[in-house]
Short mmCIF file of C-alpha atoms and ligand atoms in Angstrom, two decimals:
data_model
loop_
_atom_site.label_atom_id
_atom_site.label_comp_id
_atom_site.label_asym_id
_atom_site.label_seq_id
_atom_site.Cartn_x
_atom_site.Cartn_y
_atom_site.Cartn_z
CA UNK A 1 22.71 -2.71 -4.26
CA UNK A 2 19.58 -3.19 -6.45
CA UNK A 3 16.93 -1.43 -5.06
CA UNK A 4 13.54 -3.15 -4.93
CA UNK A 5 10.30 -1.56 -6.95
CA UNK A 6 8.39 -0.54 -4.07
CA UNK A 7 4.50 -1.10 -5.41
CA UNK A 8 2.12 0.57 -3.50
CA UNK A 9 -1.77 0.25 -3.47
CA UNK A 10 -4.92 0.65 -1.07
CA UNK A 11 -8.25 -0.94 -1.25
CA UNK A 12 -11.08 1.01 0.01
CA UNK A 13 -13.04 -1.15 2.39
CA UNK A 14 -16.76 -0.70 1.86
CA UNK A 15 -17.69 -3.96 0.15
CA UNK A 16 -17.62 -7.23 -0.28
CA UNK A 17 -15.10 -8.59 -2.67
CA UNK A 18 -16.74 -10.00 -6.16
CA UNK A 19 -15.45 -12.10 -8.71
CA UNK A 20 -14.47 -9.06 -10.86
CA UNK A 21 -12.81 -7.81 -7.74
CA UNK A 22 -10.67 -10.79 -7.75
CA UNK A 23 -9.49 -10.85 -10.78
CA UNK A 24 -8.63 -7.50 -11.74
CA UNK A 25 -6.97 -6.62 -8.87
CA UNK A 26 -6.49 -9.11 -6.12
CA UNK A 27 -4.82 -11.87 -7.80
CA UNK A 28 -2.48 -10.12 -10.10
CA UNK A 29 -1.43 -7.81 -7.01
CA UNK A 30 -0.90 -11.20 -4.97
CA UNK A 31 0.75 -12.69 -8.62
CA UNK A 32 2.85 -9.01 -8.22
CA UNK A 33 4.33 -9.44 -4.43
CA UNK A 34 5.87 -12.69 -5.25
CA UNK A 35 8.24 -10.66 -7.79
CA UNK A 36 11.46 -11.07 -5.97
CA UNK A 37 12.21 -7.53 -7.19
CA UNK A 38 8.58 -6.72 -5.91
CA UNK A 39 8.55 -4.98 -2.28
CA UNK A 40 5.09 -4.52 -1.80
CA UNK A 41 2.85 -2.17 0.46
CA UNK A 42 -1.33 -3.29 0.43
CA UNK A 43 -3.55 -1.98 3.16
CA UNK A 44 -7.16 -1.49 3.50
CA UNK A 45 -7.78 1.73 2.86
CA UNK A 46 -10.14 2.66 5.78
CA UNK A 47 -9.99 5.84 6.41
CA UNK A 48 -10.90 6.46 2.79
CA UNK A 49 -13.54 4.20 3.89
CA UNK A 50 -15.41 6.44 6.07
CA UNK A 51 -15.65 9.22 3.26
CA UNK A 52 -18.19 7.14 1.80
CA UNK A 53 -19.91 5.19 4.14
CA UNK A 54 -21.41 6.20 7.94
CA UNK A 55 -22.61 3.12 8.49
CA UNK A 56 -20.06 1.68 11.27
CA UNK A 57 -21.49 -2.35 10.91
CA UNK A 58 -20.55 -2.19 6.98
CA UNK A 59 -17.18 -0.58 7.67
CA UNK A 60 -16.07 -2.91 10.00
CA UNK A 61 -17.34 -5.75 8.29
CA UNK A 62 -15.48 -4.63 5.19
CA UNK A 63 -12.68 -4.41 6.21
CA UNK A 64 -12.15 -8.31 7.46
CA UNK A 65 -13.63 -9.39 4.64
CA UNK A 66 -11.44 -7.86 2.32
CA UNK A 67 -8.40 -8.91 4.91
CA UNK A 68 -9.91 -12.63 4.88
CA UNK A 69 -10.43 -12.37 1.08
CA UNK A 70 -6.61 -11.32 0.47
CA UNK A 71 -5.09 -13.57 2.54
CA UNK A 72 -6.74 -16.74 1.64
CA UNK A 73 -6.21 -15.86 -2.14
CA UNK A 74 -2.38 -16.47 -0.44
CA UNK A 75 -1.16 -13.42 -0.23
CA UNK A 76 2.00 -13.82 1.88
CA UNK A 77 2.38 -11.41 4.67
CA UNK A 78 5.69 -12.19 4.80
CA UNK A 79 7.01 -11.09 1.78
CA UNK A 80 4.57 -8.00 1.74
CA UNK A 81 4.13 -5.06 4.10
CA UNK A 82 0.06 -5.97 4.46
CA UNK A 83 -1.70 -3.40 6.89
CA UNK A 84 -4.54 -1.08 7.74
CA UNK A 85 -4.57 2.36 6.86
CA UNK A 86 -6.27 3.70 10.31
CA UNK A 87 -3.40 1.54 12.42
CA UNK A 88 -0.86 3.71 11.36
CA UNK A 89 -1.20 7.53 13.01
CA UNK A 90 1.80 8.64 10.85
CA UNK A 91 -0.83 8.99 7.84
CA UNK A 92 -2.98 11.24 9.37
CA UNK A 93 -0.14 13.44 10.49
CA UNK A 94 1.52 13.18 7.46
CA UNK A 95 -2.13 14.54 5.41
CA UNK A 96 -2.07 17.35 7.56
CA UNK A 97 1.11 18.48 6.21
CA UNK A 98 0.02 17.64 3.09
CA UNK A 99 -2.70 19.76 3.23
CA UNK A 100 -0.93 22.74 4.10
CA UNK A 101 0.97 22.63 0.96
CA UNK A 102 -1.61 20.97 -1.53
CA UNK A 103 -3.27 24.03 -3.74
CA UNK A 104 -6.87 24.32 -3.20
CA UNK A 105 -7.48 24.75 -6.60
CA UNK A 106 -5.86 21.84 -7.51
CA UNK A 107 -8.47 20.06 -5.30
CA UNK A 108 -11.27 21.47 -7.36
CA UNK A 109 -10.45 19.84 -10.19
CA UNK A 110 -10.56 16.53 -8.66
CA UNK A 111 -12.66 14.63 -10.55
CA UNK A 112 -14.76 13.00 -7.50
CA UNK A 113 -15.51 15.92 -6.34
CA UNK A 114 -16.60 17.69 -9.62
CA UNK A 115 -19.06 14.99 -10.09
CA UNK A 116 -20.85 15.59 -7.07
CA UNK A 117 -21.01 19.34 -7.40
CA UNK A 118 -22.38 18.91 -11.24
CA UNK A 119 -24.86 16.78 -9.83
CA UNK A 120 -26.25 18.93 -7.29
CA UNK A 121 -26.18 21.90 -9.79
CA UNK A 122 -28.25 19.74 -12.32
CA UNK A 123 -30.18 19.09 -9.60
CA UNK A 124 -30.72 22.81 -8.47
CA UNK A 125 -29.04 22.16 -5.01
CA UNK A 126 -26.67 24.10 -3.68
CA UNK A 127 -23.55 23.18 -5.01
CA UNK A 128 -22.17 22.32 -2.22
CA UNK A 129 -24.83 20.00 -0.55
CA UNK A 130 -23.86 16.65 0.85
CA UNK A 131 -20.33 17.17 0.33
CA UNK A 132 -17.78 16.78 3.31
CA UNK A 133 -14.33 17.83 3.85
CA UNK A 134 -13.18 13.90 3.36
CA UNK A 135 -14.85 13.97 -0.05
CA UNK A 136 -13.01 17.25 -0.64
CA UNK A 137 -9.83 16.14 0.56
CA UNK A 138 -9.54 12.50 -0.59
CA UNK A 139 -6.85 13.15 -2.56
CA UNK A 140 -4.41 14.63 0.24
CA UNK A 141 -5.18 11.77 2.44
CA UNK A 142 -4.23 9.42 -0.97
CA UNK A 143 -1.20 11.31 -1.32
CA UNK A 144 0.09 10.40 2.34
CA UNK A 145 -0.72 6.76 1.93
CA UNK A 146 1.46 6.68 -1.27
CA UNK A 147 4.49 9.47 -0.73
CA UNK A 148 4.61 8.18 3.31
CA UNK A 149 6.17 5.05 1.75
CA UNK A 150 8.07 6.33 -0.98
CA UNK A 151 5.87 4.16 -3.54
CA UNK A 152 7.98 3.76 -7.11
CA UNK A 153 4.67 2.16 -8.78
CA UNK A 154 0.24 2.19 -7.40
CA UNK A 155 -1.45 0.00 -9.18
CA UNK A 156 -4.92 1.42 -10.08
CA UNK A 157 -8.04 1.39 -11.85
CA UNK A 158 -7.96 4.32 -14.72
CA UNK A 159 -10.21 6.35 -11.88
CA UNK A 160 -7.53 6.86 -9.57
CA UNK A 161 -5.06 8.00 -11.89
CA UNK A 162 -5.67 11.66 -11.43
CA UNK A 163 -4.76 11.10 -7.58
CA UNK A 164 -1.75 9.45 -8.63
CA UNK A 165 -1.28 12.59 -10.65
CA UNK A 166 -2.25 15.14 -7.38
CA UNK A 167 0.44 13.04 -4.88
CA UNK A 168 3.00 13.86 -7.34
CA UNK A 169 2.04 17.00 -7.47
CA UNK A 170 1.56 17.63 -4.24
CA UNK A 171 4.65 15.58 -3.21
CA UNK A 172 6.99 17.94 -5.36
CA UNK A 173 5.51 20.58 -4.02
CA UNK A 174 6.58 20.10 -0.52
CA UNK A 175 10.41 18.71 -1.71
CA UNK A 176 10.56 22.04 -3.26
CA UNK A 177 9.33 23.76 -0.06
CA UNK A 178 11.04 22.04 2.70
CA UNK A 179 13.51 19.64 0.69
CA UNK A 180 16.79 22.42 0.73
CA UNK A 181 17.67 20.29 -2.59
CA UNK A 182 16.79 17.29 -0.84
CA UNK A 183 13.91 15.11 -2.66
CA UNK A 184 11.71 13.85 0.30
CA UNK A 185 9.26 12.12 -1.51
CA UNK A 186 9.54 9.87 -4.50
CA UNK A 187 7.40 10.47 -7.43
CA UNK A 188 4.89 7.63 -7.74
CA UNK A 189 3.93 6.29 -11.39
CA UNK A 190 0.20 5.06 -11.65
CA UNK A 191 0.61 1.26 -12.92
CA UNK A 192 -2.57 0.85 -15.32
CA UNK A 193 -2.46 -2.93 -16.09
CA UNK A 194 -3.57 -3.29 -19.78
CA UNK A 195 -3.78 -7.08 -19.76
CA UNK A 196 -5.57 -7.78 -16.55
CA UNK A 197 -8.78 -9.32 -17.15
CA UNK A 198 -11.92 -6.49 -16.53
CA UNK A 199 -14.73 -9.25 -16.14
CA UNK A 200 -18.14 -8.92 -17.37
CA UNK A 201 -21.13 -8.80 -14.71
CA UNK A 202 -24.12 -10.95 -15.06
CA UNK A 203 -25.55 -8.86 -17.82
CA UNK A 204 -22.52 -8.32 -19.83
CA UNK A 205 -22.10 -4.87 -18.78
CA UNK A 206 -18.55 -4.37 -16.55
CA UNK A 207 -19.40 -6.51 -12.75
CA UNK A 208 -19.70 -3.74 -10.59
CA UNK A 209 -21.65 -3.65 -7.36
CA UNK A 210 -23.29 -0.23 -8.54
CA UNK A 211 -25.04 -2.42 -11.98
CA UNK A 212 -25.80 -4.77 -9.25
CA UNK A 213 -24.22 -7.61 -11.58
CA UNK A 214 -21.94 -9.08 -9.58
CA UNK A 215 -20.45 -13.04 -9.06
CA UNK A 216 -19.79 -13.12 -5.37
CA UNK A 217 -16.56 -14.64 -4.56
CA UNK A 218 -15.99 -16.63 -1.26
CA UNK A 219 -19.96 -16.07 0.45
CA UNK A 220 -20.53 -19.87 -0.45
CA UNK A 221 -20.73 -22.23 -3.46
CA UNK A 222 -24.41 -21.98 -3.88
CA UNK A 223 -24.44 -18.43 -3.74
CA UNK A 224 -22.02 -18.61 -6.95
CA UNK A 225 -23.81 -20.89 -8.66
CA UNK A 226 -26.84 -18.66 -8.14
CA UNK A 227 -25.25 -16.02 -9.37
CA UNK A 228 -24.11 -17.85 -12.32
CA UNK A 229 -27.01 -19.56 -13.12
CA UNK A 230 -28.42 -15.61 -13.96
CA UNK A 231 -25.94 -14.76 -16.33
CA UNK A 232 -27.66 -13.82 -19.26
CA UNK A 233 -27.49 -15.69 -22.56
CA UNK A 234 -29.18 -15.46 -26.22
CA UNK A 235 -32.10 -17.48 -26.44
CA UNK A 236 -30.32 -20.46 -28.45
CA UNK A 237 -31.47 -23.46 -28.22
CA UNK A 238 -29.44 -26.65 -27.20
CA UNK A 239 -27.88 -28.29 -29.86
CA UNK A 240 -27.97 -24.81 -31.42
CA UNK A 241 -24.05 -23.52 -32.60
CA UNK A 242 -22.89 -21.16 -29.64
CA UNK A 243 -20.96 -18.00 -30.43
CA UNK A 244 -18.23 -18.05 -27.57
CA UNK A 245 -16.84 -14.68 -29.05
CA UNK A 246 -20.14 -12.91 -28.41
CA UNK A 247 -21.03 -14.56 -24.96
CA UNK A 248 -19.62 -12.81 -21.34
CA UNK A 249 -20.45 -16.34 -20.26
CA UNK A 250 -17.47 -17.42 -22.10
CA UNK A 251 -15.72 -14.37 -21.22
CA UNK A 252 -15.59 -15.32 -17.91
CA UNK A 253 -14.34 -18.98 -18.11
CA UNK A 254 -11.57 -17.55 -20.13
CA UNK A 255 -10.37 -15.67 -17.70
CA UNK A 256 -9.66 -18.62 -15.30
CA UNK A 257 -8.67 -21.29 -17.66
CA UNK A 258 -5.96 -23.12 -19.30
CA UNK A 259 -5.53 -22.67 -23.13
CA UNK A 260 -6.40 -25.92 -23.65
CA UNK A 261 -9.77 -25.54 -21.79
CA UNK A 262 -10.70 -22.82 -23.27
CA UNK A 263 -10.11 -24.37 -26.48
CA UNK A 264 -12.42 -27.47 -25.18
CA UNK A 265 -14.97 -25.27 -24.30
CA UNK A 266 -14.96 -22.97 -27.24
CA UNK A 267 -15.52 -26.08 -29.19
CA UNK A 268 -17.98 -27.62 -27.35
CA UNK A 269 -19.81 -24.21 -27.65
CA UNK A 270 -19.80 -24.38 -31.11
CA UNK A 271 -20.97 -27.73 -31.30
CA UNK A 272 -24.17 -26.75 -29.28
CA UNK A 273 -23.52 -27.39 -25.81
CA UNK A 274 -26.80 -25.80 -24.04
CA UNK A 275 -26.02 -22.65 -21.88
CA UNK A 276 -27.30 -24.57 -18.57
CA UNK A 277 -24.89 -26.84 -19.42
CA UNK A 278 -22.33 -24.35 -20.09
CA UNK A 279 -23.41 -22.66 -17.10
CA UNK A 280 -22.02 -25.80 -14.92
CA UNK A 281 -19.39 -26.03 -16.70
CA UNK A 282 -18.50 -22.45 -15.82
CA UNK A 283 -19.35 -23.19 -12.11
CA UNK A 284 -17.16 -26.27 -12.20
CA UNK A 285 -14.03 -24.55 -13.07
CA UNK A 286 -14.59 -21.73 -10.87
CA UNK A 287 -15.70 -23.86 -7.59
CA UNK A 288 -12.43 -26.03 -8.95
CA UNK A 289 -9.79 -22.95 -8.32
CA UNK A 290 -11.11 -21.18 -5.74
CA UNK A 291 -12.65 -23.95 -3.59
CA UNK A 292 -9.84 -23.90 -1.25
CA UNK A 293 -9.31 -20.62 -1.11
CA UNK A 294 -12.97 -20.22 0.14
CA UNK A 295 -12.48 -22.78 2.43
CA UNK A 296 -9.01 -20.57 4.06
CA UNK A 297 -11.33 -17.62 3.59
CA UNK A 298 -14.17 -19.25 6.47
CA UNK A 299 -11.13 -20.04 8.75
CA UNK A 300 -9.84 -17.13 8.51
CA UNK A 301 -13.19 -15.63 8.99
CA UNK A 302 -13.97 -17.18 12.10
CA UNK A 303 -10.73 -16.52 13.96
CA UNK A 304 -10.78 -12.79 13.64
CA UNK A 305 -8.14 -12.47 16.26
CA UNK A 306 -5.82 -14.39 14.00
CA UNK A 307 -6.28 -11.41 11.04
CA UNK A 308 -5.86 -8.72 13.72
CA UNK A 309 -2.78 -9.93 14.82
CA UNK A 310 -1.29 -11.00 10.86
CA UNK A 311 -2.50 -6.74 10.48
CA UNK A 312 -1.13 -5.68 13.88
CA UNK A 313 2.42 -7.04 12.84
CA UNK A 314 1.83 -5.56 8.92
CA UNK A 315 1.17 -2.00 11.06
CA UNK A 316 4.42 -2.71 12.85
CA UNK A 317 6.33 -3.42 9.95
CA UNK A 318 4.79 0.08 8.05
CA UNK A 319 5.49 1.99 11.46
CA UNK A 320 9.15 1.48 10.89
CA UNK A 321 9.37 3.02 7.90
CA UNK A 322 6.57 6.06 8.51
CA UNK A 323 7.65 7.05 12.22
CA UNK A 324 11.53 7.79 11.28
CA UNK A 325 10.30 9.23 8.23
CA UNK A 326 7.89 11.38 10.06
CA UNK A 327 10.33 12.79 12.48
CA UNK A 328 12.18 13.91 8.88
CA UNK A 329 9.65 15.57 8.04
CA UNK A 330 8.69 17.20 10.87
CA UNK A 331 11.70 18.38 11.46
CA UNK A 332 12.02 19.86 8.11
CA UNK A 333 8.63 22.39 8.76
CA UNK A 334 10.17 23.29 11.87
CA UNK A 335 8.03 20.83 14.07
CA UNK A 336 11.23 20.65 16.16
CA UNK A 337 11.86 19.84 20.07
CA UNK A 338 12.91 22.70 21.77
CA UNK A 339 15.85 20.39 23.96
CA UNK A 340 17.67 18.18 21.15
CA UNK A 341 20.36 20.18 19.03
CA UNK A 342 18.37 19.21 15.82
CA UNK A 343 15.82 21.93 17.02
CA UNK A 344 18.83 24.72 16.17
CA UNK A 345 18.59 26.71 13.17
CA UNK A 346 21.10 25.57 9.75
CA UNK A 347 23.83 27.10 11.41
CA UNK A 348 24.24 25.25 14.79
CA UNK A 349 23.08 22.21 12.35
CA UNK A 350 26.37 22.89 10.57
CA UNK A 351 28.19 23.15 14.03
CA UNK A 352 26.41 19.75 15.44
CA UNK A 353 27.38 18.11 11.98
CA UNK A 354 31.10 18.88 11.98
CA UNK A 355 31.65 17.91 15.46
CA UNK A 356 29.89 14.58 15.20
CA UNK A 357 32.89 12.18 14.93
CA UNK A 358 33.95 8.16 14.81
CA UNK A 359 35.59 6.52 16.78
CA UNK A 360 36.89 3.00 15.87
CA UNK A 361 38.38 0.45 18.46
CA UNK A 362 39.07 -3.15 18.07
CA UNK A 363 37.21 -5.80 20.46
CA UNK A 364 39.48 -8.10 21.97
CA UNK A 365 38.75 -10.76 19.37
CA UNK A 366 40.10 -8.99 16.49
CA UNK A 367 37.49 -7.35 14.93
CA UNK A 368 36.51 -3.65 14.36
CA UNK A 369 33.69 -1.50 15.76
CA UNK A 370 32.92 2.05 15.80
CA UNK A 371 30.70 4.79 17.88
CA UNK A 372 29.65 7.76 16.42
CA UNK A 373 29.55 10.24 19.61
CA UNK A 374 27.80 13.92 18.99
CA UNK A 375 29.38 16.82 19.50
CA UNK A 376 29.05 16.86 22.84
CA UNK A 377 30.23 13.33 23.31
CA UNK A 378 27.55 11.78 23.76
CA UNK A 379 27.17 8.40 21.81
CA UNK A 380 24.63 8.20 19.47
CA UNK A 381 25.56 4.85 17.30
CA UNK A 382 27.59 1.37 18.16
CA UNK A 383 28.49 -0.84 15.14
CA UNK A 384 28.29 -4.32 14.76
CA UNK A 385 31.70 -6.42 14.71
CA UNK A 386 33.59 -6.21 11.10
CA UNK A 387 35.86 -8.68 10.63
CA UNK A 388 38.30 -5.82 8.91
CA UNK A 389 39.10 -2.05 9.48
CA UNK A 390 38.30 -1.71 5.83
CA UNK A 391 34.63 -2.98 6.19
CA UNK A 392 34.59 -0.76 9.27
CA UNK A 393 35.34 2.34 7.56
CA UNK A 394 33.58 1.85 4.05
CA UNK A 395 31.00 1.77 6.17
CA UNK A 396 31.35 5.01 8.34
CA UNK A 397 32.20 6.46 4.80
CA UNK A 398 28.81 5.84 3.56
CA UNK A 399 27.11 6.24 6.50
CA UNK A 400 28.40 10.33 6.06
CA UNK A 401 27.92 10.17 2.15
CA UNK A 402 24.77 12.09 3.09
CA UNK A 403 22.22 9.15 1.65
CA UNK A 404 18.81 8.86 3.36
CA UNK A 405 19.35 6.81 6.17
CA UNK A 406 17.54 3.43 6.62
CA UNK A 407 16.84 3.54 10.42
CA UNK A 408 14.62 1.15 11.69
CA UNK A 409 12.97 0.70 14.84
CA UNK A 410 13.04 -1.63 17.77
CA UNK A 411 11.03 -1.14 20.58
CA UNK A 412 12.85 1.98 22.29
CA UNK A 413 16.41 1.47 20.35
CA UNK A 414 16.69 1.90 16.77
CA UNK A 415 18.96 -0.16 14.13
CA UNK A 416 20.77 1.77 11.28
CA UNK A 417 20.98 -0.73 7.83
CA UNK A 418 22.75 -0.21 4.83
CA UNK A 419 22.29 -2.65 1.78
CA UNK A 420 20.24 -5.33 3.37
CA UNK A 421 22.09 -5.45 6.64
CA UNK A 422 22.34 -4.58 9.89
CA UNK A 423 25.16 -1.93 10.62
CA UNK A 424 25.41 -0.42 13.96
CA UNK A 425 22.48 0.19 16.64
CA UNK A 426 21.49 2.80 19.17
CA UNK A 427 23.70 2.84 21.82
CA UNK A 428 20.96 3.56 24.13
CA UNK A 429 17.73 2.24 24.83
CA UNK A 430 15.13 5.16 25.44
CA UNK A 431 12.49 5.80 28.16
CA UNK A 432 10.05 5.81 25.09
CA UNK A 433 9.31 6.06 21.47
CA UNK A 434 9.36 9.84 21.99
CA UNK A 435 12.80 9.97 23.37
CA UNK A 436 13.46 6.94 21.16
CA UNK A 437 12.58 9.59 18.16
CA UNK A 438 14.52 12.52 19.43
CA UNK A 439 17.49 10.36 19.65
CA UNK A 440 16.58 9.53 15.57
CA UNK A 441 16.62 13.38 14.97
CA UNK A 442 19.97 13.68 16.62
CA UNK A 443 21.38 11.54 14.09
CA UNK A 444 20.41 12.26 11.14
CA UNK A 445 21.45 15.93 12.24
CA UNK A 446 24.98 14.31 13.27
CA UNK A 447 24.99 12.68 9.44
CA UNK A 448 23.79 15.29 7.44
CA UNK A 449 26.57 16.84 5.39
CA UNK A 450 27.82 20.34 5.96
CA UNK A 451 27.29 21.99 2.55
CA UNK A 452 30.50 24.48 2.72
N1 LIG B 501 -8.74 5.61 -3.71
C1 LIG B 501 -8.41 4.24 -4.02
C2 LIG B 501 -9.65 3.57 -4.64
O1 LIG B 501 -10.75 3.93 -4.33
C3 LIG B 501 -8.00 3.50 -2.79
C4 LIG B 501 -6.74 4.05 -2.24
C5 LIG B 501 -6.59 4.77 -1.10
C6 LIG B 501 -5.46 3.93 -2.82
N2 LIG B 501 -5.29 5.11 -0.92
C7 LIG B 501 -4.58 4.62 -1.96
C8 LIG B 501 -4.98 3.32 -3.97
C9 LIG B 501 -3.22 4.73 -2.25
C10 LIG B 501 -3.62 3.43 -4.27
C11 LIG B 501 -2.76 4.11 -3.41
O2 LIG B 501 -9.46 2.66 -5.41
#
């Protein structure tokens, strides 16, 4: 089996989505998803959100607008696992056992967070002034988005790297804690791109909202050509030679054309082409490849209902790989139920393990099934039909190798898959997702290997 890179990233949704946005991290994440090896997790990072920003208006405007602007820049929710962070409660949960392991100091040293305290001991404050638990914890809550999922690679700007750096930390810290020699959590690996485009502003300097230099993206086409028609140029003249390799004017066309336009306008440049002209030309282009998207972008804008549900099934999706994960970890502090056998200490674990057991039978058309029935009979799995005993029992083999389990969801029944497919199902379907869970616990207690 070839296992898929998981890629992982969050965008924190206090803005509006620029240009610059756009191109250095929207479109190559959307270019990223449509890797077949690519399995990729994006979700508005909302929560995050409200560490910065108590204004509720801006928040939840944010947030569609950055849903709108991903989707009609075609991402394909689909292929991708595309979600909000505040739809899925496993997160929070999951922080709070993050913060029970994650060193305070190492939170000190976060770099966020050191910046505000300099500031307010520049500034003679208390050192402490303005500065909440959320600012104080960010990276905790960052480590639960990314080790919830199991992310291989997070694609981020070079800020974020030292979070990468604390849910690694953190993450290790907890396998080494709870893990018994079982690795939880993946270890994540910031993905710095080197060759993605970081797009001047307006004035040359990097566009960022805080210079106030910014090329909005989808607000309208006037609005863009507004915008562009304030880039700032030297003061030659037309007809005057141009120097495209000293001009963030050309900077920015080059980062959405063709070689051979580039080339066109690089020439043209040097032939004296006036900047208002070049300043259309720039617009043209632009207007050209994102036109439609902008247009998909007001749709999707003015059928909100339409983005909750596209987000409502990307929560469902992520739910089916954080809830059974949860339980996991739960479990493994000793957040146990007090009924199910999986709340017994190692020994009666060892017990419930070796008296777990298979049974195989063949269905009157020929083909193979088995149950797996607990120790005290009761059955906890039913396999699909295998058109061999062979298939049957390579499967039951690996389904006791000890490998984390892929169990996924389904209302108030679960599925168990192994390479891509479906093998076997809950025999039962449960009251709730509660009893739905316990029922989870019970088997991967049934599964897990006796270590004598
Ligand atoms: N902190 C990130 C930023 O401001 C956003 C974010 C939140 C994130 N959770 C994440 C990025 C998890 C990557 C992975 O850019």
């Amino acid at each position: 089996m070839t296992t898929r890179t998981r890629i992982l990233t969050g965008i924190t949704t206090t803005g509006t989505p620029h240009l610059g946005n756009y191109a250095g991290a929207i479109r190559p994440a959307i270019l990223a998803s449509q890797d077949a090896n690519a399995d990729s997790f994006y979700f508005l990072a909302d929560y995050h959100a409200l560490i910065k920003c108590d204004d509720p208006q801006r928040i939840q405007r944010s947030r569609m607008e950055i849903a709108a602007t991903w989707l009609a820049g075609g991402l394909d929710v689909n292929r991708v696992t595309f979600y909000r962070q505040s739809d899925i409660p496993e997160i929070p949960e999951l922080t709070w056992l993050l913060t029970c392991v994650a060193a305070k100091g190492l939170l000190n040293r976060a770099h966020a967070y050191k910046a505000s305290v300099d500031k307010n001991v520049e500034t003679g404050e208390d050192p402490d002034a303005g500065i909440t638990m959320g600012l104080y914890s960010y990276p905790v809550l960052m480590a639960a988005d990314i080790l919830m999922f199991n992310a291989h690679k997070v694609p981020v700007g070079r800020d974020q790297i030292q979070h990468v750096e604390m849910a690694r930390d953190i993450g290790q810290r907890f396998n080494h804690l709870f893990g018994n020699g079982k690795e939880f959590f993946t270890m994540p690996e910031a993905l710095i791109e080197e060759s993605v485009a970081t797009l001047p502003g307006l004035d040359g300097r990097k566009m960022s909202k805080s210079y106030d230099n910014t090329i909005p993206l989808f607000t309208s086409a006037k609005d863009m050509k507004d915008a562009i028609s304030r880039i700032v140029t030297d003061s030659r003249a037309p007809g005057e030679a141009k120097d495209p390799d000293n001009s963030h004017l050309f900077t920015l066309f080059q980062a959405f054309a063709t070689k051979a336009q580039e080339e066109e306008f690089r020439a043209e440049l040097l032939q004296g082409l006036g900047w208002g002209e070049a300043k259309s030309r720039l617009f043209q282009l632009l207007d050209g490849q994102l036109g439609e998207a902008r247009e998909r972008y007001h749709q999707l804008m003015s059928r909100p209902s339409d983005m909750e549900d596209l987000l409502l099934i990307g929560a469902q999706k992520a739910r089916a790989v954080a809830a059974p994960f949860l339980a996991e970890l739960r479990e493994a502090v000793g957040l146990r139920s007090f009924v199910n056998q999986a709340a017994a200490p190692v020994a009666a674990k060892k017990k419930a393990a070796k008296a777990a057991r298979f049974v195989s039978f063949r269905e009157d058309d020929g083909s193979f099934r088995f149950r797996l029935l607990s120790a005290d009979g009761e059955q906890l799995l039913l396999s699909r039909n295998f058109a061999d005993g062979k298939a049957a029992g390579a499967v039951t083999k690996q389904l006791q190798s000890g490998q984390t389990l892929d169990i996924r969801t389904e209302k108030y029944g679960f599925n168990v898959w192994l390479d891509g497919e479906c093998v076997a199902e809950s025999s039962a379907i449960y009251a709730d997702a509660a009893q739905r869970d316990v029922g989870i616990d019970t088997l991967r207690v049934a599964l897990t290997p006796t270590e004598d």
